Amino acid sequence: MKFLAKPPKFYPFITKWQEMVKGGGTAAEAKTLADEFQTLLLDVMFAKKEIKDENDIIAAKALPGTKKKEPAKLPSDFITNDDFCPGCSLTLKSLPIERTNLWTDIFQRDLQDGFESGSGE
């Protein structure tokens, strides 16, 4: 509910919901739009979990970089990029940006805020 009250500037998928609210929509319209939004959230939630599982496998299979016996003192001392930035060369998967923003706002901001505050929202 917190999310649906936000301005649709960055969230094109809630424009229909807010137009319905402004127009004094019916309970049937609200149920249809709420069901569509819930379906979208479930799709995003499961896609995020699937991508995380795939990225965990990619990271686990990555070959470790060549490690020097003593710390390098100059940039030219690094043998591979992994010596300088471990894991930076991995190609990990991600959700499209709109869905990533939706996941972050719902599951990391709005829901987390409600759980931490104990407000029962």
CSV table of N, CA and C in Angstrom, one decimal:
chain,number,residue,atom,x,y,z
A,1,MET,N,0.8,-1.2,0.0
A,1,MET,CA,0.0,0.0,0.0
A,1,MET,C,0.9,1.3,0.0
A,2,LYS,N,2.0,1.2,0.8
A,2,LYS,CA,2.9,2.4,0.8
A,2,LYS,C,3.4,2.7,-0.6
A,3,PHE,N,3.7,1.6,-1.4
A,3,PHE,CA,4.3,1.8,-2.7
A,3,PHE,C,3.2,2.3,-3.7
A,4,LEU,N,2.0,1.8,-3.6
A,4,LEU,CA,1.0,2.3,-4.5
A,4,LEU,C,0.6,3.8,-4.3
A,5,ALA,N,1.0,4.3,-3.2
A,5,ALA,CA,0.7,5.8,-3.0
A,5,ALA,C,1.8,6.7,-3.5
A,6,LYS,N,2.9,6.1,-4.0
A,6,LYS,CA,4.0,6.9,-4.5
A,6,LYS,C,3.6,7.6,-5.8
A,7,PRO,N,4.3,8.7,-6.1
A,7,PRO,CA,4.0,9.3,-7.5
A,7,PRO,C,4.6,8.4,-8.6
A,8,PRO,N,3.8,8.3,-9.7
A,8,PRO,CA,4.3,7.3,-10.7
A,8,PRO,C,5.4,7.8,-11.6
A,9,LYS,N,6.1,8.9,-11.2
A,9,LYS,CA,7.1,9.4,-12.0
A,9,LYS,C,8.2,8.4,-12.5
A,10,PHE,N,8.6,7.6,-11.5
A,10,PHE,CA,9.6,6.5,-11.8
A,10,PHE,C,9.0,5.1,-11.9
A,11,TYR,N,7.7,5.0,-11.8
A,11,TYR,CA,7.0,3.7,-11.7
A,11,TYR,C,5.8,3.7,-12.7
A,12,PRO,N,6.1,3.5,-14.0
A,12,PRO,CA,5.0,3.5,-14.9
A,12,PRO,C,4.0,2.4,-14.7
A,13,PHE,N,4.3,1.4,-14.0
A,13,PHE,CA,3.4,0.3,-13.8
A,13,PHE,C,2.3,0.6,-12.7
A,14,ILE,N,2.4,1.7,-12.0
A,14,ILE,CA,1.3,2.1,-11.1
A,14,ILE,C,0.5,3.2,-11.6
A,15,THR,N,0.7,3.7,-12.8
A,15,THR,CA,-0.1,4.8,-13.3
A,15,THR,C,-1.5,4.4,-13.4
A,16,LYS,N,-1.9,3.2,-13.9
A,16,LYS,CA,-3.3,2.8,-14.0
A,16,LYS,C,-3.9,2.8,-12.6
A,17,TRP,N,-3.2,2.3,-11.6
A,17,TRP,CA,-3.7,2.3,-10.3
A,17,TRP,C,-4.1,3.7,-9.8
A,18,GLN,N,-3.2,4.6,-9.9
A,18,GLN,CA,-3.4,6.0,-9.4
A,18,GLN,C,-4.5,6.7,-10.2
A,19,GLU,N,-4.6,6.4,-11.5
A,19,GLU,CA,-5.7,7.0,-12.3
A,19,GLU,C,-7.0,6.5,-11.8
A,20,MET,N,-7.1,5.2,-11.5
A,20,MET,CA,-8.3,4.6,-11.0
A,20,MET,C,-8.7,5.2,-9.7
A,21,VAL,N,-7.7,5.4,-8.8
A,21,VAL,CA,-8.0,6.0,-7.5
A,21,VAL,C,-8.5,7.5,-7.7
A,22,LYS,N,-7.9,8.2,-8.5
A,22,LYS,CA,-8.3,9.6,-8.8
A,22,LYS,C,-9.7,9.7,-9.4
A,23,GLY,N,-10.1,8.7,-10.2
A,23,GLY,CA,-11.4,8.7,-10.8
A,23,GLY,C,-12.4,8.0,-10.0
A,24,GLY,N,-12.1,7.6,-8.8
A,24,GLY,CA,-13.1,6.9,-7.9
A,24,GLY,C,-13.5,5.6,-8.4
A,25,GLY,N,-12.6,4.8,-8.8
A,25,GLY,CA,-12.9,3.5,-9.4
A,25,GLY,C,-13.7,2.6,-8.5
A,26,THR,N,-14.2,1.5,-9.2
A,26,THR,CA,-15.0,0.6,-8.5
A,26,THR,C,-14.2,-0.5,-7.7
A,27,ALA,N,-14.8,-1.2,-6.8
A,27,ALA,CA,-14.1,-2.3,-6.1
A,27,ALA,C,-13.6,-3.3,-7.1
A,28,ALA,N,-14.3,-3.6,-8.1
A,28,ALA,CA,-13.9,-4.6,-9.1
A,28,ALA,C,-12.6,-4.1,-9.9
A,29,GLU,N,-12.6,-2.8,-10.2
A,29,GLU,CA,-11.4,-2.2,-10.9
A,29,GLU,C,-10.2,-2.3,-10.0
A,30,ALA,N,-10.4,-2.0,-8.7
A,30,ALA,CA,-9.3,-2.0,-7.7
A,30,ALA,C,-8.8,-3.4,-7.6
A,31,LYS,N,-9.7,-4.4,-7.5
A,31,LYS,CA,-9.3,-5.8,-7.4
A,31,LYS,C,-8.5,-6.3,-8.6
A,32,THR,N,-9.0,-5.9,-9.8
A,32,THR,CA,-8.2,-6.3,-11.0
A,32,THR,C,-6.8,-5.7,-11.0
A,33,LEU,N,-6.7,-4.4,-10.7
A,33,LEU,CA,-5.4,-3.8,-10.8
A,33,LEU,C,-4.5,-4.3,-9.6
A,34,ALA,N,-5.1,-4.5,-8.5
A,34,ALA,CA,-4.3,-5.1,-7.4
A,34,ALA,C,-3.8,-6.5,-7.7
A,35,ASP,N,-4.6,-7.3,-8.3
A,35,ASP,CA,-4.2,-8.6,-8.7
A,35,ASP,C,-3.1,-8.6,-9.8
A,36,GLU,N,-3.2,-7.6,-10.7
A,36,GLU,CA,-2.1,-7.5,-11.7
A,36,GLU,C,-0.8,-7.0,-11.1
A,37,PHE,N,-0.9,-6.1,-10.1
A,37,PHE,CA,0.3,-5.6,-9.4
A,37,PHE,C,0.9,-6.7,-8.6
A,38,GLN,N,0.1,-7.5,-7.9
A,38,GLN,CA,0.6,-8.6,-7.1
A,38,GLN,C,1.3,-9.7,-8.0
A,39,THR,N,0.7,-9.9,-9.2
A,39,THR,CA,1.4,-10.9,-10.1
A,39,THR,C,2.7,-10.3,-10.6
A,40,LEU,N,2.8,-9.0,-10.8
A,40,LEU,CA,4.1,-8.4,-11.2
A,40,LEU,C,5.1,-8.5,-10.1
A,41,LEU,N,4.7,-8.3,-8.8
A,41,LEU,CA,5.6,-8.4,-7.7
A,41,LEU,C,6.1,-9.8,-7.5
A,42,LEU,N,5.2,-10.8,-7.7
A,42,LEU,CA,5.6,-12.2,-7.6
A,42,LEU,C,6.6,-12.6,-8.7
A,43,ASP,N,6.3,-12.1,-9.9
A,43,ASP,CA,7.3,-12.3,-11.0
A,43,ASP,C,8.7,-11.7,-10.7
A,44,VAL,N,8.7,-10.5,-10.2
A,44,VAL,CA,9.9,-9.8,-9.9
A,44,VAL,C,10.7,-10.6,-8.7
A,45,MET,N,9.9,-11.0,-7.7
A,45,MET,CA,10.5,-11.6,-6.6
A,45,MET,C,11.2,-13.0,-7.0
A,46,PHE,N,10.4,-13.8,-7.8
A,46,PHE,CA,11.0,-15.1,-8.2
A,46,PHE,C,12.1,-14.9,-9.2
A,47,ALA,N,12.0,-13.9,-10.1
A,47,ALA,CA,13.1,-13.6,-11.0
A,47,ALA,C,14.4,-13.2,-10.3
A,48,LYS,N,14.2,-12.3,-9.3
A,48,LYS,CA,15.4,-11.9,-8.5
A,48,LYS,C,16.1,-13.1,-7.8
A,49,LYS,N,15.3,-14.0,-7.2
A,49,LYS,CA,15.8,-15.1,-6.6
A,49,LYS,C,16.6,-16.0,-7.6
A,50,GLU,N,16.0,-16.2,-8.7
A,50,GLU,CA,16.6,-17.1,-9.8
A,50,GLU,C,17.9,-16.5,-10.2
A,51,ILE,N,17.9,-15.2,-10.4
A,51,ILE,CA,19.2,-14.5,-10.8
A,51,ILE,C,20.2,-14.6,-9.7
A,52,LYS,N,19.8,-14.4,-8.5
A,52,LYS,CA,20.8,-14.5,-7.4
A,52,LYS,C,21.4,-15.9,-7.4
A,53,ASP,N,20.5,-17.0,-7.5
A,53,ASP,CA,21.0,-18.3,-7.5
A,53,ASP,C,22.0,-18.6,-8.7
A,54,GLU,N,21.7,-18.0,-9.9
A,54,GLU,CA,22.6,-18.2,-11.0
A,54,GLU,C,23.9,-17.4,-10.8
A,55,ASN,N,23.8,-16.2,-10.2
A,55,ASN,CA,25.0,-15.4,-9.9
A,55,ASN,C,25.9,-16.1,-8.9
A,56,ASP,N,25.3,-16.8,-7.9
A,56,ASP,CA,26.1,-17.6,-6.9
A,56,ASP,C,26.8,-18.7,-7.6
A,57,ILE,N,26.2,-19.3,-8.6
A,57,ILE,CA,26.9,-20.4,-9.3
A,57,ILE,C,28.1,-19.8,-10.1
A,58,ILE,N,27.8,-18.7,-10.8
A,58,ILE,CA,28.9,-18.0,-11.6
A,58,ILE,C,30.0,-17.7,-10.7
A,59,ALA,N,29.8,-17.1,-9.6
A,59,ALA,CA,30.9,-16.7,-8.7
A,59,ALA,C,31.6,-17.9,-8.1
A,60,ALA,N,30.9,-19.0,-7.8
A,60,ALA,CA,31.5,-20.2,-7.2
A,60,ALA,C,32.4,-20.8,-8.3
A,61,LYS,N,32.1,-20.7,-9.6
A,61,LYS,CA,32.9,-21.4,-10.6
A,61,LYS,C,34.0,-20.5,-11.1
A,62,ALA,N,34.1,-19.3,-10.7
A,62,ALA,CA,35.1,-18.4,-11.1
A,62,ALA,C,36.5,-18.9,-10.7
A,63,LEU,N,37.4,-18.8,-11.6
A,63,LEU,CA,38.8,-19.2,-11.2
A,63,LEU,C,39.4,-18.1,-10.4
A,64,PRO,N,40.1,-18.5,-9.3
A,64,PRO,CA,40.8,-17.4,-8.5
A,64,PRO,C,41.9,-16.8,-9.3
A,65,GLY,N,42.2,-15.6,-9.1
A,65,GLY,CA,43.3,-14.9,-9.7
A,65,GLY,C,44.6,-15.4,-9.3
A,66,THR,N,45.7,-15.0,-10.0
A,66,THR,CA,47.0,-15.4,-9.6
A,66,THR,C,47.4,-14.5,-8.4
A,67,LYS,N,47.7,-15.0,-7.3
A,67,LYS,CA,48.0,-14.2,-6.1
A,67,LYS,C,49.5,-14.1,-5.9
A,68,LYS,N,49.9,-12.9,-5.6
A,68,LYS,CA,51.4,-12.7,-5.4
A,68,LYS,C,51.6,-13.1,-3.9
A,69,LYS,N,52.9,-13.5,-3.7
A,69,LYS,CA,53.3,-13.9,-2.3
A,69,LYS,C,53.3,-12.7,-1.3
A,70,GLU,N,53.6,-11.6,-1.9
A,70,GLU,CA,53.6,-10.4,-1.0
A,70,GLU,C,52.8,-9.3,-1.7
A,71,PRO,N,52.2,-8.4,-0.9
A,71,PRO,CA,51.4,-7.4,-1.5
A,71,PRO,C,52.1,-6.5,-2.5
A,72,ALA,N,51.4,-6.2,-3.6
A,72,ALA,CA,52.0,-5.3,-4.6
A,72,ALA,C,52.0,-3.9,-4.1
A,73,LYS,N,53.1,-3.2,-4.5
A,73,LYS,CA,53.2,-1.8,-4.0
A,73,LYS,C,52.9,-0.8,-5.1
A,74,LEU,N,53.0,-1.3,-6.4
A,74,LEU,CA,52.7,-0.4,-7.5
A,74,LEU,C,51.6,-1.0,-8.4
A,75,PRO,N,50.9,-0.2,-9.1
A,75,PRO,CA,49.9,-0.8,-10.0
A,75,PRO,C,50.5,-1.8,-11.0
A,76,SER,N,51.7,-1.5,-11.4
A,76,SER,CA,52.4,-2.4,-12.4
A,76,SER,C,52.8,-3.7,-11.8
A,77,ASP,N,52.7,-3.9,-10.5
A,77,ASP,CA,53.0,-5.1,-9.8
A,77,ASP,C,51.9,-6.2,-9.9
A,78,PHE,N,50.7,-5.8,-10.3
A,78,PHE,CA,49.6,-6.7,-10.3
A,78,PHE,C,49.7,-7.6,-11.6
A,79,ILE,N,49.5,-8.9,-11.4
A,79,ILE,CA,49.6,-9.9,-12.4
A,79,ILE,C,48.3,-10.0,-13.2
A,80,THR,N,47.1,-10.0,-12.5
A,80,THR,CA,45.8,-10.1,-13.1
A,80,THR,C,44.9,-9.0,-12.5
A,81,ASN,N,43.8,-8.7,-13.1
A,81,ASN,CA,42.9,-7.8,-12.6
A,81,ASN,C,42.3,-8.3,-11.3
A,82,ASP,N,42.2,-9.6,-11.1
A,82,ASP,CA,41.7,-10.2,-9.9
A,82,ASP,C,42.6,-9.9,-8.7
A,83,ASP,N,43.9,-9.6,-8.9
A,83,ASP,CA,44.7,-9.2,-7.8
A,83,ASP,C,44.3,-7.9,-7.3
A,84,PHE,N,43.9,-7.0,-8.2
A,84,PHE,CA,43.6,-5.6,-7.9
A,84,PHE,C,42.1,-5.5,-7.4
A,85,CYS,N,41.2,-6.3,-8.1
A,85,CYS,CA,39.8,-6.1,-7.8
A,85,CYS,C,39.2,-7.5,-7.9
A,86,PRO,N,39.3,-8.3,-6.9
A,86,PRO,CA,38.7,-9.7,-6.9
A,86,PRO,C,37.2,-9.7,-7.3
A,87,GLY,N,36.9,-10.5,-8.2
A,87,GLY,CA,35.5,-10.7,-8.6
A,87,GLY,C,35.0,-9.6,-9.6
A,88,CYS,N,35.8,-8.6,-9.9
A,88,CYS,CA,35.3,-7.5,-10.8
A,88,CYS,C,35.1,-8.0,-12.2
A,89,SER,N,35.8,-9.0,-12.6
A,89,SER,CA,35.8,-9.5,-14.0
A,89,SER,C,34.6,-10.4,-14.2
A,90,LEU,N,33.9,-10.8,-13.2
A,90,LEU,CA,32.7,-11.7,-13.3
A,90,LEU,C,31.6,-11.0,-14.1
A,91,THR,N,31.0,-11.7,-15.0
A,91,THR,CA,29.8,-11.2,-15.7
A,91,THR,C,28.6,-11.8,-15.0
A,92,LEU,N,27.9,-11.0,-14.1
A,92,LEU,CA,26.8,-11.4,-13.4
A,92,LEU,C,25.5,-10.9,-14.1
A,93,LYS,N,24.4,-11.6,-13.8
A,93,LYS,CA,23.1,-11.3,-14.4
A,93,LYS,C,22.4,-10.3,-13.5
A,94,SER,N,21.4,-9.6,-14.1
A,94,SER,CA,20.6,-8.7,-13.3
A,94,SER,C,19.3,-8.5,-14.0
A,95,LEU,N,18.3,-8.0,-13.2
A,95,LEU,CA,17.0,-7.7,-13.7
A,95,LEU,C,17.0,-6.4,-14.5
A,96,PRO,N,16.1,-6.2,-15.4
A,96,PRO,CA,16.0,-4.9,-16.0
A,96,PRO,C,15.9,-3.8,-15.0
A,97,ILE,N,16.4,-2.6,-15.2
A,97,ILE,CA,16.5,-1.5,-14.2
A,97,ILE,C,15.1,-1.2,-13.6
A,98,GLU,N,14.0,-1.2,-14.4
A,98,GLU,CA,12.7,-0.8,-13.8
A,98,GLU,C,12.3,-1.9,-12.7
A,99,ARG,N,12.6,-3.2,-13.0
A,99,ARG,CA,12.2,-4.2,-12.1
A,99,ARG,C,13.2,-4.3,-10.9
A,100,THR,N,14.4,-3.9,-11.1
A,100,THR,CA,15.4,-3.8,-10.0
A,100,THR,C,14.9,-2.7,-9.1
A,101,ASN,N,14.5,-1.6,-9.6
A,101,ASN,CA,14.1,-0.5,-8.8
A,101,ASN,C,12.8,-0.9,-8.0
A,102,LEU,N,11.9,-1.6,-8.7
A,102,LEU,CA,10.7,-2.0,-8.0
A,102,LEU,C,11.0,-3.0,-6.9
A,103,TRP,N,11.9,-4.0,-7.1
A,103,TRP,CA,12.3,-4.9,-6.1
A,103,TRP,C,12.9,-4.2,-4.9
A,104,THR,N,13.8,-3.3,-5.2
A,104,THR,CA,14.5,-2.5,-4.1
A,104,THR,C,13.5,-1.8,-3.3
A,105,ASP,N,12.6,-1.0,-3.9
A,105,ASP,CA,11.7,-0.2,-3.2
A,105,ASP,C,10.7,-1.1,-2.4
A,106,ILE,N,10.2,-2.1,-2.9
A,106,ILE,CA,9.2,-2.9,-2.2
A,106,ILE,C,9.9,-3.8,-1.1
A,107,PHE,N,10.9,-4.6,-1.5
A,107,PHE,CA,11.4,-5.6,-0.6
A,107,PHE,C,12.5,-5.1,0.3
A,108,GLN,N,13.2,-4.0,-0.1
A,108,GLN,CA,14.3,-3.5,0.8
A,108,GLN,C,13.9,-2.3,1.6
A,109,ARG,N,13.0,-1.5,1.0
A,109,ARG,CA,12.7,-0.2,1.6
A,109,ARG,C,11.3,-0.3,2.3
A,110,ASP,N,10.3,-0.5,1.6
A,110,ASP,CA,8.9,-0.4,2.2
A,110,ASP,C,8.7,-1.5,3.2
A,111,LEU,N,8.9,-2.8,2.7
A,111,LEU,CA,8.6,-3.9,3.6
A,111,LEU,C,9.6,-3.9,4.8
A,112,GLN,N,10.9,-3.6,4.6
A,112,GLN,CA,11.8,-3.6,5.7
A,112,GLN,C,11.5,-2.5,6.7
A,113,ASP,N,11.1,-1.4,6.2
A,113,ASP,CA,10.7,-0.3,7.2
A,113,ASP,C,9.5,-0.8,8.1
A,114,GLY,N,8.6,-1.4,7.5
A,114,GLY,CA,7.4,-1.9,8.3
A,114,GLY,C,7.8,-2.9,9.3
A,115,PHE,N,8.7,-3.8,8.9
A,115,PHE,CA,9.1,-4.9,9.8
A,115,PHE,C,10.0,-4.3,11.0
A,116,GLU,N,10.9,-3.4,10.6
A,116,GLU,CA,11.8,-2.9,11.7
A,116,GLU,C,11.0,-2.0,12.7
A,117,SER,N,10.1,-1.2,12.2
A,117,SER,CA,9.4,-0.3,13.1
A,117,SER,C,8.4,-1.0,14.1
A,118,GLY,N,8.0,-2.2,13.7
A,118,GLY,CA,7.0,-2.9,14.5
A,118,GLY,C,5.7,-2.2,14.5
A,119,SER,N,5.4,-1.4,13.5
A,119,SER,CA,4.2,-0.6,13.4
A,119,SER,C,3.0,-1.4,12.9
A,120,GLY,N,3.3,-2.6,12.3
A,120,GLY,CA,2.2,-3.4,11.9
A,120,GLY,C,1.6,-2.9,10.5
A,121,GLU,N,2.4,-2.1,9.8
A,121,GLU,CA,1.9,-1.6,8.5
A,121,GLU,C,1.8,-2.7,7.5
